[in-house]
Amino acid sequence: MFNPINLAVVETPTKQVSVWMKLAKKIDWQQIIINIGGKILEIVLFILLFWVIDRLGKRLIHHLFLTNANTSDTANNRISTIFTLSLNIYHYVIMFFGIYAVLSVLGVPVGTLIASAGIFSVALGLGAQGFVSDIVTGFFILLEDQIDVGDYVKIETIEGTVSAIGLRTTQVTSPDGTLNFIPNRKILIISNQSRNDMRVLIDLYILTTTPVQDLTNVVRETNSDLVSQYPDIIGEPDIQGVTTQADGTLVFRVQFYVKNGMQFAIQRDFLAAYLDAARAAGIQLPSPRLNIAPTHK
């Protein structure tokens, strides 16, 4: 005799399998395969299309920048930075449209997703304001050729040589070796001392009893001996003679115009030479101090 309990246990899985088989027969597998295959084909074609567009665009950008390349290292640094920025912007724009196309093929409501992400985008935008401002300011610093690597500049209270110019920060090395990272959005005024001829003022502090004519002769003879050794000096030194500073102190002033970047070296050499020559001539001078006022010619 059959056990009804065992029979029920055996028949239940069989019936479930039978139901699934009937459902499977009702499914149009051929149409599903065609639909899936069609979408895969569309996705592959879109990927290939945007890959080709990306490659062609990058080649065109590279060609445009290559034709404008300059032999100057500093100019090439600027062009290279703008070139990299252009490539990245182009690449991400193409990537955005490519992802949009693929999601559309898959039936994802991209427009709805973008609309629903509006609040998040606003919050993100507010948080990224400083970052965007850095990039925009850095781009125009490069585009307008305001500074180059190697320029001696003064930005706010920071003074030194430009080490690197990026889209987010500008790096300036101070005379003592300190490397300053300045966010581009903080750069409001740039004093570039490496674009024009620079003026150097050398003030020799004197006494009321100092023999001015003797000191003038000493300075003139020193200039005659040294100027020819410094091709970066423009024209002849201007011996302005005795003048007073804001605090009423008497000084004997000599003015130079030199090529940018050489003002400090020439100042040091000539100051030392003037002091040595005055001492050798027996002219007594008070403790000398230097006053350099670089200006544009």
mmCIF file of C-alpha atoms in Angstrom:
data_model
loop_
_atom_site.group_PDB
_atom_site.id
_atom_site.type_symbol
_atom_site.label_atom_id
_atom_site.label_comp_id
_atom_site.label_asym_id
_atom_site.label_seq_id
_atom_site.Cartn_x
_atom_site.Cartn_y
_atom_site.Cartn_z
ATOM 1 C CA MET A 1 0.000 0.000 0.000
ATOM 2 C CA PHE A 2 1.135 3.570 -0.704
ATOM 3 C CA ASN A 3 1.741 5.978 2.092
ATOM 4 C CA PRO A 4 -0.291 9.155 1.253
ATOM 5 C CA ILE A 5 2.065 11.349 3.229
ATOM 6 C CA ASN A 6 5.112 10.225 1.229
ATOM 7 C CA LEU A 7 3.176 10.597 -2.025
ATOM 8 C CA ALA A 8 2.320 14.216 -1.240
ATOM 9 C CA VAL A 9 5.941 14.969 -0.491
ATOM 10 C CA VAL A 10 7.048 13.510 -3.821
ATOM 11 C CA GLU A 11 4.326 15.143 -5.920
ATOM 12 C CA THR A 12 4.766 18.714 -4.593
ATOM 13 C CA PRO A 13 8.262 19.359 -6.071
ATOM 14 C CA THR A 14 7.194 17.715 -9.300
ATOM 15 C CA LYS A 15 4.259 20.060 -9.646
ATOM 16 C CA GLN A 16 6.509 23.078 -8.955
ATOM 17 C CA VAL A 17 8.937 22.005 -11.676
ATOM 18 C CA SER A 18 6.027 21.520 -14.042
ATOM 19 C CA VAL A 19 4.750 25.037 -13.374
ATOM 20 C CA TRP A 20 8.164 26.542 -14.033
ATOM 21 C CA MET A 21 8.510 24.589 -17.263
ATOM 22 C CA LYS A 22 5.116 25.836 -18.463
ATOM 23 C CA LEU A 23 6.118 29.411 -17.652
ATOM 24 C CA ALA A 24 9.434 28.956 -19.443
ATOM 25 C CA LYS A 25 7.632 27.699 -22.549
ATOM 26 C CA LYS A 26 5.431 30.784 -22.590
ATOM 27 C CA ILE A 27 8.471 33.114 -22.578
ATOM 28 C CA ASP A 28 9.635 34.232 -26.003
ATOM 29 C CA TRP A 29 13.317 33.516 -25.491
ATOM 30 C CA GLN A 30 14.157 34.376 -29.045
ATOM 31 C CA GLN A 31 12.749 37.872 -28.650
ATOM 32 C CA ILE A 32 14.565 38.329 -25.334
ATOM 33 C CA ILE A 33 17.858 37.306 -26.902
ATOM 34 C CA ILE A 34 17.211 39.668 -29.808
ATOM 35 C CA ASN A 35 16.424 42.543 -27.431
ATOM 36 C CA ILE A 36 19.435 41.898 -25.194
ATOM 37 C CA GLY A 37 21.699 41.403 -28.183
ATOM 38 C CA GLY A 38 20.396 44.607 -29.758
ATOM 39 C CA LYS A 39 21.048 46.629 -26.615
ATOM 40 C CA ILE A 40 24.521 45.130 -26.201
ATOM 41 C CA LEU A 41 25.230 45.986 -29.826
ATOM 42 C CA GLU A 42 23.966 49.548 -29.314
ATOM 43 C CA ILE A 43 26.113 49.946 -26.201
ATOM 44 C CA VAL A 44 29.204 48.623 -27.988
ATOM 45 C CA LEU A 45 28.568 50.932 -30.953
ATOM 46 C CA PHE A 46 28.099 53.949 -28.670
ATOM 47 C CA ILE A 47 31.293 53.103 -26.775
ATOM 48 C CA LEU A 48 33.223 52.788 -30.037
ATOM 49 C CA LEU A 49 31.696 56.009 -31.374
ATOM 50 C CA PHE A 50 32.579 58.084 -28.333
ATOM 51 C CA TRP A 51 36.020 56.455 -28.125
ATOM 52 C CA VAL A 52 36.707 57.515 -31.718
ATOM 53 C CA ILE A 53 35.386 61.030 -31.030
ATOM 54 C CA ASP A 54 37.568 61.237 -27.920
ATOM 55 C CA ARG A 55 40.675 60.119 -29.794
ATOM 56 C CA LEU A 56 40.088 62.443 -32.753
ATOM 57 C CA GLY A 57 39.383 65.406 -30.479
ATOM 58 C CA LYS A 58 42.538 64.806 -28.449
ATOM 59 C CA ARG A 59 44.601 64.586 -31.634
ATOM 60 C CA LEU A 60 43.119 67.878 -32.834
ATOM 61 C CA ILE A 61 43.806 69.607 -29.505
ATOM 62 C CA HIS A 62 47.360 68.228 -29.480
ATOM 63 C CA HIS A 63 47.920 69.496 -33.020
ATOM 64 C CA LEU A 64 46.601 72.977 -32.178
ATOM 65 C CA PHE A 65 48.861 73.323 -29.145
ATOM 66 C CA LEU A 66 51.862 71.809 -30.922
ATOM 67 C CA THR A 67 51.677 74.416 -33.677
ATOM 68 C CA ASN A 68 51.712 77.155 -31.027
ATOM 69 C CA ALA A 69 54.622 75.676 -29.070
ATOM 70 C CA ASN A 70 57.332 78.134 -28.072
ATOM 71 C CA THR A 71 61.040 77.582 -27.636
ATOM 72 C CA SER A 72 60.896 79.257 -24.228
ATOM 73 C CA ASP A 73 60.718 76.828 -21.310
ATOM 74 C CA THR A 74 58.458 79.127 -19.301
ATOM 75 C CA ALA A 75 56.089 79.624 -22.223
ATOM 76 C CA ASN A 76 56.034 75.878 -22.811
ATOM 77 C CA ASN A 77 55.169 75.338 -19.156
ATOM 78 C CA ARG A 78 52.162 77.627 -19.540
ATOM 79 C CA ILE A 79 51.098 76.003 -22.810
ATOM 80 C CA SER A 80 51.529 72.541 -21.291
ATOM 81 C CA THR A 81 49.277 73.405 -18.354
ATOM 82 C CA ILE A 82 46.537 74.841 -20.584
ATOM 83 C CA PHE A 83 46.930 71.844 -22.906
ATOM 84 C CA THR A 84 46.407 69.407 -20.023
ATOM 85 C CA LEU A 85 43.371 71.363 -18.827
ATOM 86 C CA SER A 86 41.846 71.370 -22.315
ATOM 87 C CA LEU A 87 42.389 67.624 -22.696
ATOM 88 C CA ASN A 88 40.781 66.878 -19.333
ATOM 89 C CA ILE A 89 37.760 69.089 -19.974
ATOM 90 C CA TYR A 90 37.229 67.557 -23.411
ATOM 91 C CA HIS A 91 37.675 64.018 -22.101
ATOM 92 C CA TYR A 92 35.170 64.449 -19.270
ATOM 93 C CA VAL A 93 32.596 66.093 -21.545
ATOM 94 C CA ILE A 94 32.823 63.175 -23.983
ATOM 95 C CA MET A 95 32.668 60.712 -21.090
ATOM 96 C CA PHE A 96 29.527 62.409 -19.738
ATOM 97 C CA PHE A 97 27.698 62.161 -23.058
ATOM 98 C CA GLY A 98 28.905 58.584 -23.518
ATOM 99 C CA ILE A 99 27.568 57.499 -20.116
ATOM 100 C CA TYR A 100 24.323 59.377 -20.818
ATOM 101 C CA ALA A 101 23.908 57.489 -24.110
ATOM 102 C CA VAL A 102 24.605 54.077 -22.520
ATOM 103 C CA LEU A 103 22.160 54.693 -19.660
ATOM 104 C CA SER A 104 19.517 55.812 -22.146
ATOM 105 C CA VAL A 105 19.939 52.565 -24.088
ATOM 106 C CA LEU A 106 19.455 50.627 -20.849
ATOM 107 C CA GLY A 107 16.240 52.528 -20.221
ATOM 108 C CA VAL A 108 17.488 54.445 -17.197
ATOM 109 C CA PRO A 109 15.561 57.752 -16.815
ATOM 110 C CA VAL A 110 18.657 59.937 -16.852
ATOM 111 C CA GLY A 111 16.685 63.182 -17.030
ATOM 112 C CA THR A 112 14.758 62.266 -13.892
ATOM 113 C CA LEU A 113 17.959 61.317 -12.093
ATOM 114 C CA ILE A 114 19.578 64.619 -13.009
ATOM 115 C CA ALA A 115 16.516 66.565 -11.844
ATOM 116 C CA SER A 116 16.332 64.658 -8.562
ATOM 117 C CA ALA A 117 20.029 65.316 -7.988
ATOM 118 C CA GLY A 118 19.468 69.074 -8.207
ATOM 119 C CA ILE A 119 19.528 69.675 -4.461
ATOM 120 C CA PHE A 120 22.672 67.587 -4.082
ATOM 121 C CA SER A 121 24.277 69.469 -6.962
ATOM 122 C CA VAL A 122 23.522 72.821 -5.332
ATOM 123 C CA ALA A 123 25.053 71.672 -2.045
ATOM 124 C CA LEU A 124 28.085 70.291 -3.849
ATOM 125 C CA GLY A 125 28.413 73.485 -5.857
ATOM 126 C CA LEU A 126 28.420 75.637 -2.740
ATOM 127 C CA GLY A 127 31.097 73.458 -1.190
ATOM 128 C CA ALA A 128 33.207 73.544 -4.341
ATOM 129 C CA GLN A 129 33.033 77.300 -4.905
ATOM 130 C CA GLY A 130 36.576 77.829 -3.673
ATOM 131 C CA PHE A 131 37.899 74.989 -5.805
ATOM 132 C CA VAL A 132 36.178 76.302 -8.940
ATOM 133 C CA SER A 133 37.399 79.832 -8.196
ATOM 134 C CA ASP A 134 40.973 78.516 -7.899
ATOM 135 C CA ILE A 135 40.737 76.825 -11.291
ATOM 136 C CA VAL A 136 39.161 79.805 -13.074
ATOM 137 C CA THR A 137 41.709 82.234 -11.615
ATOM 138 C CA GLY A 138 44.590 79.873 -12.394
ATOM 139 C CA PHE A 139 43.376 79.494 -15.964
ATOM 140 C CA PHE A 140 43.359 83.256 -16.550
ATOM 141 C CA ILE A 141 46.754 83.681 -14.865
ATOM 142 C CA LEU A 142 48.132 81.227 -17.413
ATOM 143 C CA LEU A 143 46.106 82.537 -20.344
ATOM 144 C CA GLU A 144 47.068 86.172 -19.756
ATOM 145 C CA ASP A 145 50.726 85.291 -19.119
ATOM 146 C CA GLN A 146 50.740 87.223 -15.849
ATOM 147 C CA ILE A 147 53.644 85.212 -14.436
ATOM 148 C CA ASP A 148 55.981 82.447 -15.550
ATOM 149 C CA VAL A 149 58.081 79.909 -13.701
ATOM 150 C CA GLY A 150 61.317 81.622 -12.685
ATOM 151 C CA ASP A 151 59.800 85.107 -12.350
ATOM 152 C CA TYR A 152 60.544 87.061 -9.190
ATOM 153 C CA VAL A 153 57.190 88.238 -7.859
ATOM 154 C CA LYS A 154 55.457 89.725 -4.860
ATOM 155 C CA ILE A 155 51.971 88.412 -4.073
ATOM 156 C CA GLU A 156 50.403 90.122 -1.081
ATOM 157 C CA THR A 157 53.038 89.685 1.669
ATOM 158 C CA ILE A 158 54.852 86.807 -0.048
ATOM 159 C CA GLU A 159 57.900 87.570 -2.166
ATOM 160 C CA GLY A 160 60.102 85.156 -4.082
ATOM 161 C CA THR A 161 60.626 83.140 -7.242
ATOM 162 C CA VAL A 162 57.737 81.351 -8.927
ATOM 163 C CA SER A 163 58.399 77.601 -8.713
ATOM 164 C CA ALA A 164 55.231 76.246 -10.308
ATOM 165 C CA ILE A 165 51.928 77.492 -11.667
ATOM 166 C CA GLY A 166 48.977 75.155 -11.318
ATOM 167 C CA LEU A 167 45.266 75.460 -11.872
ATOM 168 C CA ARG A 168 44.589 75.356 -8.137
ATOM 169 C CA THR A 169 47.717 76.785 -6.520
ATOM 170 C CA THR A 170 50.760 78.863 -7.389
ATOM 171 C CA GLN A 171 54.044 77.954 -5.702
ATOM 172 C CA VAL A 172 56.487 80.707 -4.748
ATOM 173 C CA THR A 173 59.891 80.047 -3.181
ATOM 174 C CA SER A 174 60.988 82.784 -0.771
ATOM 175 C CA PRO A 175 64.641 83.920 -0.644
ATOM 176 C CA ASP A 176 65.119 81.902 2.562
ATOM 177 C CA GLY A 177 63.992 78.712 0.789
ATOM 178 C CA THR A 178 60.425 78.587 2.123
ATOM 179 C CA LEU A 179 58.037 77.097 -0.432
ATOM 180 C CA ASN A 180 54.702 78.920 -0.314
ATOM 181 C CA PHE A 181 51.546 77.353 -1.754
ATOM 182 C CA ILE A 182 49.118 80.159 -2.622
ATOM 183 C CA PRO A 183 45.498 79.296 -3.580
ATOM 184 C CA ASN A 184 44.854 81.058 -6.870
ATOM 185 C CA ARG A 185 41.622 82.634 -5.609
ATOM 186 C CA LYS A 186 43.693 84.506 -3.003
ATOM 187 C CA ILE A 187 45.814 86.179 -5.678
ATOM 188 C CA LEU A 188 44.439 89.687 -6.160
ATOM 189 C CA ILE A 189 47.541 91.709 -7.065
ATOM 190 C CA ILE A 190 50.748 90.348 -8.607
ATOM 191 C CA SER A 191 53.883 92.499 -8.652
ATOM 192 C CA ASN A 192 56.081 90.866 -11.295
ATOM 193 C CA GLN A 193 59.661 92.096 -11.076
ATOM 194 C CA SER A 194 60.930 89.962 -13.951
ATOM 195 C CA ARG A 195 59.295 91.587 -16.960
ATOM 196 C CA ASN A 196 60.985 94.972 -17.277
ATOM 197 C CA ASP A 197 64.359 96.479 -16.543
ATOM 198 C CA MET A 198 64.739 96.992 -12.800
ATOM 199 C CA ARG A 199 65.964 100.016 -10.907
ATOM 200 C CA VAL A 200 68.434 99.533 -8.075
ATOM 201 C CA LEU A 201 69.139 102.281 -5.572
ATOM 202 C CA ILE A 202 72.271 102.035 -3.451
ATOM 203 C CA ASP A 203 72.272 104.458 -0.529
ATOM 204 C CA LEU A 204 75.541 105.038 1.319
ATOM 205 C CA TYR A 205 74.853 106.669 4.667
ATOM 206 C CA ILE A 206 77.069 109.688 5.204
ATOM 207 C CA LEU A 207 77.847 112.263 7.884
ATOM 208 C CA THR A 208 77.610 116.020 7.617
ATOM 209 C CA THR A 209 81.402 116.017 7.688
ATOM 210 C CA THR A 210 81.806 113.472 4.879
ATOM 211 C CA PRO A 211 83.850 114.876 1.946
ATOM 212 C CA VAL A 212 81.191 114.558 -0.744
ATOM 213 C CA GLN A 213 83.448 115.381 -3.674
ATOM 214 C CA ASP A 214 86.003 112.774 -2.602
ATOM 215 C CA LEU A 215 83.231 110.188 -2.201
ATOM 216 C CA THR A 216 81.888 111.099 -5.648
ATOM 217 C CA ASN A 217 85.313 110.533 -7.191
ATOM 218 C CA VAL A 218 85.650 107.191 -5.386
ATOM 219 C CA VAL A 219 82.244 106.012 -6.630
ATOM 220 C CA ARG A 220 82.971 107.196 -10.178
ATOM 221 C CA GLU A 221 86.316 105.375 -10.260
ATOM 222 C CA THR A 222 84.716 102.207 -8.857
ATOM 223 C CA ASN A 223 82.038 102.334 -11.537
ATOM 224 C CA SER A 224 84.667 102.828 -14.222
ATOM 225 C CA ASP A 225 86.497 99.702 -13.052
ATOM 226 C CA LEU A 226 83.480 97.423 -12.537
ATOM 227 C CA VAL A 227 80.658 98.357 -14.919
ATOM 228 C CA SER A 228 82.334 96.750 -17.935
ATOM 229 C CA GLN A 229 82.388 93.434 -16.030
ATOM 230 C CA TYR A 230 78.593 93.403 -15.673
ATOM 231 C CA PRO A 231 76.828 93.154 -19.048
ATOM 232 C CA ASP A 232 73.469 93.108 -17.249
ATOM 233 C CA ILE A 233 73.824 96.780 -16.311
ATOM 234 C CA ILE A 234 71.827 98.932 -18.718
ATOM 235 C CA GLY A 235 73.442 102.253 -19.525
ATOM 236 C CA GLU A 236 75.675 104.117 -17.125
ATOM 237 C CA PRO A 237 75.129 104.307 -13.352
ATOM 238 C CA ASP A 238 73.522 107.564 -12.296
ATOM 239 C CA ILE A 239 75.411 109.172 -9.419
ATOM 240 C CA GLN A 240 72.650 111.240 -7.837
ATOM 241 C CA GLY A 241 74.781 112.400 -4.936
ATOM 242 C CA VAL A 242 73.572 113.586 -1.554
ATOM 243 C CA THR A 243 69.890 113.284 -0.719
ATOM 244 C CA THR A 244 67.762 112.749 2.354
ATOM 245 C CA GLN A 245 65.492 109.928 3.339
ATOM 246 C CA ALA A 246 62.060 110.231 4.934
ATOM 247 C CA ASP A 247 63.578 110.273 8.415
ATOM 248 C CA GLY A 248 65.977 113.077 7.463
ATOM 249 C CA THR A 249 69.051 110.837 7.249
ATOM 250 C CA LEU A 250 71.715 111.913 4.769
ATOM 251 C CA VAL A 251 72.653 109.388 2.091
ATOM 252 C CA PHE A 252 74.827 109.345 -1.009
ATOM 253 C CA ARG A 253 72.732 107.693 -3.712
ATOM 254 C CA VAL A 254 73.721 105.791 -6.847
ATOM 255 C CA GLN A 255 71.076 104.516 -9.246
ATOM 256 C CA PHE A 256 71.358 101.586 -11.666
ATOM 257 C CA TYR A 257 69.060 100.078 -14.255
ATOM 258 C CA VAL A 258 69.718 96.382 -14.724
ATOM 259 C CA LYS A 259 68.150 93.405 -16.429
ATOM 260 C CA ASN A 260 65.444 91.751 -14.366
ATOM 261 C CA GLY A 261 66.667 89.100 -11.999
ATOM 262 C CA MET A 262 70.127 90.644 -11.602
ATOM 263 C CA GLN A 263 69.301 93.551 -9.302
ATOM 264 C CA PHE A 264 70.228 91.840 -6.054
ATOM 265 C CA ALA A 265 73.547 90.387 -7.229
ATOM 266 C CA ILE A 266 74.685 93.678 -8.748
ATOM 267 C CA GLN A 267 73.565 95.586 -5.661
ATOM 268 C CA ARG A 268 75.617 93.362 -3.372
ATOM 269 C CA ASP A 269 78.751 93.576 -5.484
ATOM 270 C CA PHE A 270 78.712 97.342 -5.973
ATOM 271 C CA LEU A 271 77.800 98.109 -2.371
ATOM 272 C CA ALA A 272 80.773 96.068 -1.188
ATOM 273 C CA ALA A 273 83.013 97.728 -3.781
ATOM 274 C CA TYR A 274 81.916 101.247 -2.749
ATOM 275 C CA LEU A 275 82.534 100.532 0.927
ATOM 276 C CA ASP A 276 85.961 99.034 0.262
ATOM 277 C CA ALA A 277 86.960 101.949 -1.975
ATOM 278 C CA ALA A 278 85.741 104.553 0.531
ATOM 279 C CA ARG A 279 87.618 102.832 3.336
ATOM 280 C CA ALA A 280 90.781 102.664 1.220
ATOM 281 C CA ALA A 281 90.463 106.390 0.481
ATOM 282 C CA GLY A 282 90.177 107.158 4.188
ATOM 283 C CA ILE A 283 86.565 108.317 4.005
ATOM 284 C CA GLN A 284 84.673 107.572 7.197
ATOM 285 C CA LEU A 285 81.081 106.404 6.763
ATOM 286 C CA PRO A 286 78.502 105.484 9.411
ATOM 287 C CA SER A 287 77.115 101.957 9.520
ATOM 288 C CA PRO A 288 75.755 101.530 5.989
ATOM 289 C CA ARG A 289 72.269 100.304 5.258
ATOM 290 C CA LEU A 290 70.870 99.306 1.914
ATOM 291 C CA ASN A 291 67.764 100.699 0.315
ATOM 292 C CA ILE A 292 66.685 98.877 -2.828
ATOM 293 C CA ALA A 293 63.550 100.045 -4.576
ATOM 294 C CA PRO A 294 62.938 97.914 -7.670
ATOM 295 C CA THR A 295 60.553 99.633 -10.054
ATOM 296 C CA HIS A 296 59.561 99.294 -13.664
ATOM 297 C CA LYS A 297 61.549 101.385 -16.054
#
